Amino acid sequence: MSTGSSSCVELTDLFCQQATGIDEKMTALAFFHPKAILRQAALVDDGHARGLNHSARLEGVPVALSDNIDSIDMFSTIGSPLLEGRHPRWDASLVKRLRDDGAITFCKSKIAEFNLGQSPDISNPLDLERQVGLAAGAAAALVACGIVPVAVGTQSLGSIAESASYCGVVGFKPSSRLISQSGIFRASKTLEQVGIFSKTVEDAALLAEIVLGSDEQGIGLIWIPRQKKRSRLCLKSLLIRLRLLTYRNLQFSQKNGMSSLCRRSLHRP
């Protein structure tokens, strides 16, 4: 897009075609309207042509939202037939931040009814016979199969971490209220937290930079920590890489046994 070799409409249309084919097997989409998506893409192209999006970090990037996150261009049913056809009057605060940075709200992912319990009957893209995790599992599945590069979901009982591990993607859940919950249905006002799914840590860090920030009153953080630059966040926080332990019958007879093992793992190629 930056070179003019392709337009946002052309790229978005490819994402739409791919989503239609893949989701026939996965059934992870709660709301998907290609014509509305392409209208957003056309606005991105228009802004790009007029030089209005030069600072947009997510220009034309499709983002999936869990069905409990309000977006004025999509229904938000919170996974319940009781709320079928519910149309929000305004965007959730984080959705507004995404739009302001050029993102396209691509689709809604299915969630458990009222965002509680196991994810509905959705196939894992890594193995169609397996599950995708807890309530936000569909959002993780959409990233895993390539329908979208990033997705936003919520958790109250570990849904971000579990679903990310089930689907083999990055799951990032920041501290409570570090991302605004305005415009989001919360199964628990104290436990519900917003998280991010992506293919890479760098993508998760970029999205986090954009949506981090609270704008609400009540129980939550009084002090918002200053964010590190994304390069430092990605590189330094991953200095010690997680690995699969291939050692068997490990016995730590000395106090520093685990520390020694971590150092050995760090220096492996």
Tab-separated table of C-alpha atoms in Angstrom:
chain	number	residue	atom	x	y	z
A	1	MET	CA	0.000	0.000	0.000
A	2	SER	CA	2.781	2.443	0.827
A	3	THR	CA	4.292	1.994	-2.647
A	4	GLY	CA	0.953	2.171	-4.436
A	5	SER	CA	1.306	-1.305	-5.957
A	6	SER	CA	-1.917	-2.425	-4.276
A	7	SER	CA	-4.868	-0.752	-2.616
A	8	CYS	CA	-6.459	-1.389	0.750
A	9	VAL	CA	-9.643	-2.487	-1.025
A	10	GLU	CA	-7.738	-5.113	-3.031
A	11	LEU	CA	-5.945	-6.503	0.015
A	12	THR	CA	-9.073	-6.458	2.164
A	13	ASP	CA	-11.033	-8.262	-0.534
A	14	LEU	CA	-8.447	-11.064	-0.414
A	15	PHE	CA	-8.911	-11.318	3.362
A	16	CYS	CA	-12.689	-11.497	2.881
A	17	GLN	CA	-12.445	-14.272	0.299
A	18	GLN	CA	-10.097	-16.220	2.530
A	19	ALA	CA	-12.354	-15.786	5.559
A	20	THR	CA	-15.392	-17.093	3.705
A	21	GLY	CA	-13.627	-20.285	2.651
A	22	ILE	CA	-11.835	-21.055	5.902
A	23	ASP	CA	-14.726	-20.370	8.272
A	24	GLU	CA	-16.945	-22.940	6.587
A	25	LYS	CA	-14.954	-25.537	8.525
A	26	MET	CA	-14.181	-23.566	11.691
A	27	THR	CA	-17.454	-21.653	12.237
A	28	ALA	CA	-15.715	-19.041	14.416
A	29	LEU	CA	-17.356	-15.908	12.968
A	30	ALA	CA	-20.243	-14.306	14.849
A	31	PHE	CA	-20.610	-11.374	12.441
A	32	PHE	CA	-19.005	-10.894	9.034
A	33	HIS	CA	-20.215	-8.423	6.392
A	34	PRO	CA	-17.803	-8.154	3.425
A	35	LYS	CA	-19.540	-5.139	1.838
A	36	ALA	CA	-19.286	-3.124	5.053
A	37	ILE	CA	-15.640	-4.153	5.430
A	38	LEU	CA	-14.812	-3.036	1.894
A	39	ARG	CA	-16.460	0.333	2.556
A	40	GLN	CA	-14.029	0.816	5.440
A	41	ALA	CA	-11.151	-0.145	3.139
A	42	ALA	CA	-12.303	2.403	0.553
A	43	LEU	CA	-12.190	5.123	3.217
A	44	VAL	CA	-8.624	4.079	4.070
A	45	ASP	CA	-7.633	4.353	0.395
A	46	ASP	CA	-9.274	7.771	0.157
A	47	GLY	CA	-7.437	9.009	3.241
A	48	HIS	CA	-4.170	7.576	1.951
A	49	ALA	CA	-4.605	9.333	-1.404
A	50	ARG	CA	-5.168	12.655	0.376
A	51	GLY	CA	-2.219	12.125	2.712
A	52	LEU	CA	-4.339	11.914	5.847
A	53	ASN	CA	-3.047	8.567	7.141
A	54	HIS	CA	0.685	9.224	7.178
A	55	SER	CA	0.919	8.578	10.936
A	56	ALA	CA	-1.517	5.637	11.091
A	57	ARG	CA	0.342	2.590	12.400
A	58	LEU	CA	-2.480	0.137	11.620
A	59	GLU	CA	-3.480	1.544	8.237
A	60	GLY	CA	-5.679	-1.070	6.546
A	61	VAL	CA	-4.943	-3.818	9.095
A	62	PRO	CA	-7.992	-6.072	9.690
A	63	VAL	CA	-8.750	-6.672	13.373
A	64	ALA	CA	-11.212	-9.179	14.839
A	65	LEU	CA	-13.230	-8.321	17.953
A	66	SER	CA	-14.878	-10.669	20.423
A	67	ASP	CA	-18.679	-10.458	20.370
A	68	ASN	CA	-18.795	-8.652	23.736
A	69	ILE	CA	-16.868	-5.615	22.400
A	70	ASP	CA	-19.161	-2.930	20.973
A	71	SER	CA	-18.623	-1.618	17.452
A	72	ILE	CA	-21.176	0.608	15.725
A	73	ASP	CA	-20.786	-1.183	12.383
A	74	MET	CA	-21.471	-4.694	13.730
A	75	PHE	CA	-24.037	-6.429	15.919
A	76	SER	CA	-22.925	-7.279	19.466
A	77	THR	CA	-24.986	-10.165	20.845
A	78	ILE	CA	-22.586	-11.252	23.634
A	79	GLY	CA	-23.022	-14.798	22.391
A	80	SER	CA	-26.681	-14.966	23.404
A	81	PRO	CA	-29.789	-15.492	21.231
A	82	LEU	CA	-31.611	-13.245	23.716
A	83	LEU	CA	-29.665	-10.281	22.290
A	84	GLU	CA	-29.912	-11.200	18.612
A	85	GLY	CA	-29.891	-8.058	16.479
A	86	ARG	CA	-28.468	-5.817	19.226
A	87	HIS	CA	-26.825	-2.846	17.519
A	88	PRO	CA	-24.491	-0.674	19.656
A	89	ARG	CA	-24.913	3.096	19.502
A	90	TRP	CA	-21.199	3.797	19.803
A	91	ASP	CA	-17.789	2.153	19.653
A	92	ALA	CA	-16.013	0.742	22.659
A	93	SER	CA	-13.136	2.992	23.694
A	94	LEU	CA	-10.487	0.573	22.402
A	95	VAL	CA	-12.311	0.257	19.062
A	96	LYS	CA	-12.188	4.031	18.648
A	97	ARG	CA	-8.441	3.925	19.290
A	98	LEU	CA	-8.050	1.223	16.634
A	99	ARG	CA	-10.043	3.220	14.077
A	100	ASP	CA	-8.073	6.382	14.833
A	101	ASP	CA	-4.901	4.480	13.913
A	102	GLY	CA	-6.304	3.216	10.614
A	103	ALA	CA	-7.423	-0.309	11.556
A	104	ILE	CA	-10.375	-2.034	9.894
A	105	THR	CA	-12.915	-3.710	12.192
A	106	PHE	CA	-13.107	-6.915	10.196
A	107	CYS	CA	-15.421	-9.259	12.075
A	108	LYS	CA	-16.830	-10.409	15.393
A	109	SER	CA	-15.663	-13.726	16.814
A	110	LYS	CA	-18.008	-16.063	18.646
A	111	ILE	CA	-17.914	-16.265	22.429
A	112	ALA	CA	-19.633	-18.394	25.039
A	113	GLU	CA	-23.044	-17.053	26.036
A	114	PHE	CA	-22.510	-13.901	28.097
A	115	ASN	CA	-18.793	-14.651	27.846
A	116	LEU	CA	-18.868	-17.383	30.485
A	117	GLY	CA	-17.515	-20.919	30.234
A	118	GLN	CA	-16.298	-22.999	27.321
A	119	SER	CA	-16.140	-21.558	23.830
A	120	PRO	CA	-19.037	-22.634	21.571
A	121	ASP	CA	-18.681	-25.443	19.058
A	122	ILE	CA	-15.699	-24.111	17.093
A	123	SER	CA	-13.036	-26.225	15.399
A	124	ASN	CA	-9.375	-25.622	16.141
A	125	PRO	CA	-7.566	-24.712	12.880
A	126	LEU	CA	-4.591	-26.848	13.949
A	127	ASP	CA	-6.828	-29.908	14.330
A	128	LEU	CA	-10.517	-29.666	13.456
A	129	GLU	CA	-11.356	-32.355	16.012
A	130	ARG	CA	-10.021	-30.289	18.918
A	131	GLN	CA	-11.267	-27.311	20.915
A	132	VAL	CA	-10.078	-23.706	20.828
A	133	GLY	CA	-10.136	-22.994	24.569
A	134	LEU	CA	-12.391	-20.897	26.769
A	135	ALA	CA	-14.786	-18.054	25.903
A	136	ALA	CA	-12.390	-16.057	23.683
A	137	GLY	CA	-11.120	-19.117	21.815
A	138	ALA	CA	-12.696	-18.125	18.500
A	139	ALA	CA	-10.631	-14.920	18.383
A	140	ALA	CA	-7.439	-16.938	18.856
A	141	ALA	CA	-8.563	-19.364	16.143
A	142	LEU	CA	-9.130	-16.531	13.644
A	143	VAL	CA	-5.533	-15.412	14.129
A	144	ALA	CA	-4.174	-18.963	13.992
A	145	CYS	CA	-5.761	-19.705	10.608
A	146	GLY	CA	-4.769	-16.352	9.081
A	147	ILE	CA	-8.211	-14.782	8.686
A	148	VAL	CA	-6.868	-11.763	10.603
A	149	PRO	CA	-3.351	-10.934	11.838
A	150	VAL	CA	-4.558	-9.649	15.228
A	151	ALA	CA	-7.655	-9.953	17.413
A	152	VAL	CA	-8.937	-8.483	20.671
A	153	GLY	CA	-10.782	-10.524	23.288
A	154	THR	CA	-11.439	-10.597	27.011
A	155	GLN	CA	-10.997	-13.015	29.869
A	156	SER	CA	-12.221	-13.488	33.405
A	157	LEU	CA	-11.118	-17.099	33.921
A	158	GLY	CA	-7.914	-17.356	31.885
A	159	SER	CA	-9.406	-17.327	28.396
A	160	ILE	CA	-6.611	-15.327	26.737
A	161	ALA	CA	-3.766	-17.530	27.970
A	162	GLU	CA	-5.558	-20.849	27.500
A	163	SER	CA	-6.972	-20.081	24.053
A	164	ALA	CA	-3.607	-18.781	22.817
A	165	SER	CA	-1.908	-21.991	23.928
A	166	TYR	CA	-4.598	-24.178	22.330
A	167	CYS	CA	-4.290	-22.371	18.983
A	168	GLY	CA	-0.529	-21.770	18.932
A	169	VAL	CA	-0.619	-17.959	18.848
A	170	VAL	CA	0.656	-15.141	21.069
A	171	GLY	CA	-1.728	-14.145	23.849
A	172	PHE	CA	-1.076	-10.927	25.779
A	173	LYS	CA	-3.152	-9.997	28.834
A	174	PRO	CA	-1.962	-6.786	30.481
A	175	SER	CA	-2.729	-5.752	34.045
A	176	SER	CA	-6.305	-5.059	35.076
A	177	ARG	CA	-7.841	-1.924	33.525
A	178	LEU	CA	-4.675	-1.075	31.628
A	179	ILE	CA	-6.892	-1.241	28.531
A	180	SER	CA	-10.198	0.595	28.822
A	181	GLN	CA	-13.264	-1.591	29.332
A	182	SER	CA	-15.699	1.122	28.280
A	183	GLY	CA	-18.169	-0.345	25.776
A	184	ILE	CA	-17.381	-3.954	26.702
A	185	PHE	CA	-19.749	-6.421	28.361
A	186	ARG	CA	-18.037	-7.803	31.448
A	187	ALA	CA	-19.098	-11.040	33.089
A	188	SER	CA	-17.219	-9.779	36.144
A	189	LYS	CA	-16.444	-6.112	36.769
A	190	THR	CA	-13.362	-6.999	38.810
A	191	LEU	CA	-12.035	-10.063	36.945
A	192	GLU	CA	-12.769	-9.231	33.287
A	193	GLN	CA	-9.709	-7.970	31.417
A	194	VAL	CA	-8.961	-7.170	27.787
A	195	GLY	CA	-6.271	-9.092	25.925
A	196	ILE	CA	-4.679	-9.411	22.503
A	197	PHE	CA	-4.065	-12.329	20.139
A	198	SER	CA	-1.447	-12.133	17.373
A	199	LYS	CA	1.010	-14.225	15.394
A	200	THR	CA	4.089	-12.470	16.806
A	201	VAL	CA	5.139	-10.684	19.990
A	202	GLU	CA	5.987	-7.607	17.904
A	203	ASP	CA	2.420	-7.405	16.560
A	204	ALA	CA	0.987	-7.778	20.063
A	205	ALA	CA	3.279	-5.011	21.331
A	206	LEU	CA	2.255	-2.675	18.497
A	207	LEU	CA	-1.446	-3.226	19.117
A	208	ALA	CA	-0.921	-2.793	22.858
A	209	GLU	CA	0.786	0.571	22.315
A	210	ILE	CA	-2.327	1.772	20.535
A	211	VAL	CA	-5.098	0.492	22.820
A	212	LEU	CA	-3.406	0.865	26.223
A	213	GLY	CA	-4.959	3.542	28.377
A	214	SER	CA	-7.914	3.792	30.741
A	215	ASP	CA	-10.677	6.396	30.446
A	216	GLU	CA	-13.117	5.325	33.124
A	217	GLN	CA	-13.833	5.913	36.780
A	218	GLY	CA	-14.224	3.336	39.523
A	219	ILE	CA	-12.169	0.385	40.697
A	220	GLY	CA	-9.000	0.048	38.678
A	221	LEU	CA	-5.586	1.515	38.161
A	222	ILE	CA	-4.971	5.027	39.422
A	223	TRP	CA	-1.488	5.171	37.912
A	224	ILE	CA	-0.886	4.075	34.323
A	225	PRO	CA	2.733	2.937	33.908
A	226	ARG	CA	4.816	4.578	31.221
A	227	GLN	CA	5.216	2.248	28.260
A	228	LYS	CA	8.610	1.244	26.951
A	229	LYS	CA	9.436	1.602	23.305
A	230	ARG	CA	8.185	-1.390	21.366
A	231	SER	CA	11.669	-2.562	20.350
A	232	ARG	CA	12.792	-2.712	23.974
A	233	LEU	CA	9.548	-4.378	25.015
A	234	CYS	CA	9.939	-7.122	22.419
A	235	LEU	CA	13.652	-7.756	22.667
A	236	LYS	CA	14.503	-7.329	26.329
A	237	SER	CA	11.397	-9.008	27.685
A	238	LEU	CA	12.201	-12.058	25.564
A	239	LEU	CA	15.858	-12.284	26.537
A	240	ILE	CA	15.151	-15.645	28.115
A	241	ARG	CA	13.269	-17.638	25.490
A	242	LEU	CA	10.794	-20.313	26.475
A	243	ARG	CA	11.745	-23.766	25.249
A	244	LEU	CA	10.339	-27.258	25.380
A	245	LEU	CA	12.218	-29.210	27.999
A	246	THR	CA	13.681	-32.291	26.379
A	247	TYR	CA	15.368	-33.544	29.537
A	248	ARG	CA	13.873	-36.509	31.354
A	249	ASN	CA	14.010	-37.647	34.961
A	250	LEU	CA	15.309	-34.295	36.149
A	251	GLN	CA	16.283	-34.180	39.810
A	252	PHE	CA	17.370	-30.920	41.361
A	253	SER	CA	19.552	-31.961	44.267
A	254	GLN	CA	20.983	-28.495	44.674
A	255	LYS	CA	19.327	-25.184	45.372
A	256	ASN	CA	20.352	-23.575	42.074
A	257	GLY	CA	19.398	-26.494	39.844
A	258	MET	CA	16.576	-24.749	38.004
A	259	SER	CA	18.651	-21.577	37.620
A	260	SER	CA	21.444	-23.610	36.038
A	261	LEU	CA	19.016	-25.279	33.623
A	262	CYS	CA	17.628	-21.905	32.520
A	263	ARG	CA	21.120	-20.596	31.815
A	264	ARG	CA	21.946	-23.683	29.748
A	265	SER	CA	18.717	-23.243	27.783
A	266	LEU	CA	19.477	-19.572	27.144
A	267	HIS	CA	22.849	-20.326	25.541
A	268	ARG	CA	21.572	-23.107	23.285
A	269	PRO	CA	21.493	-22.132	19.576
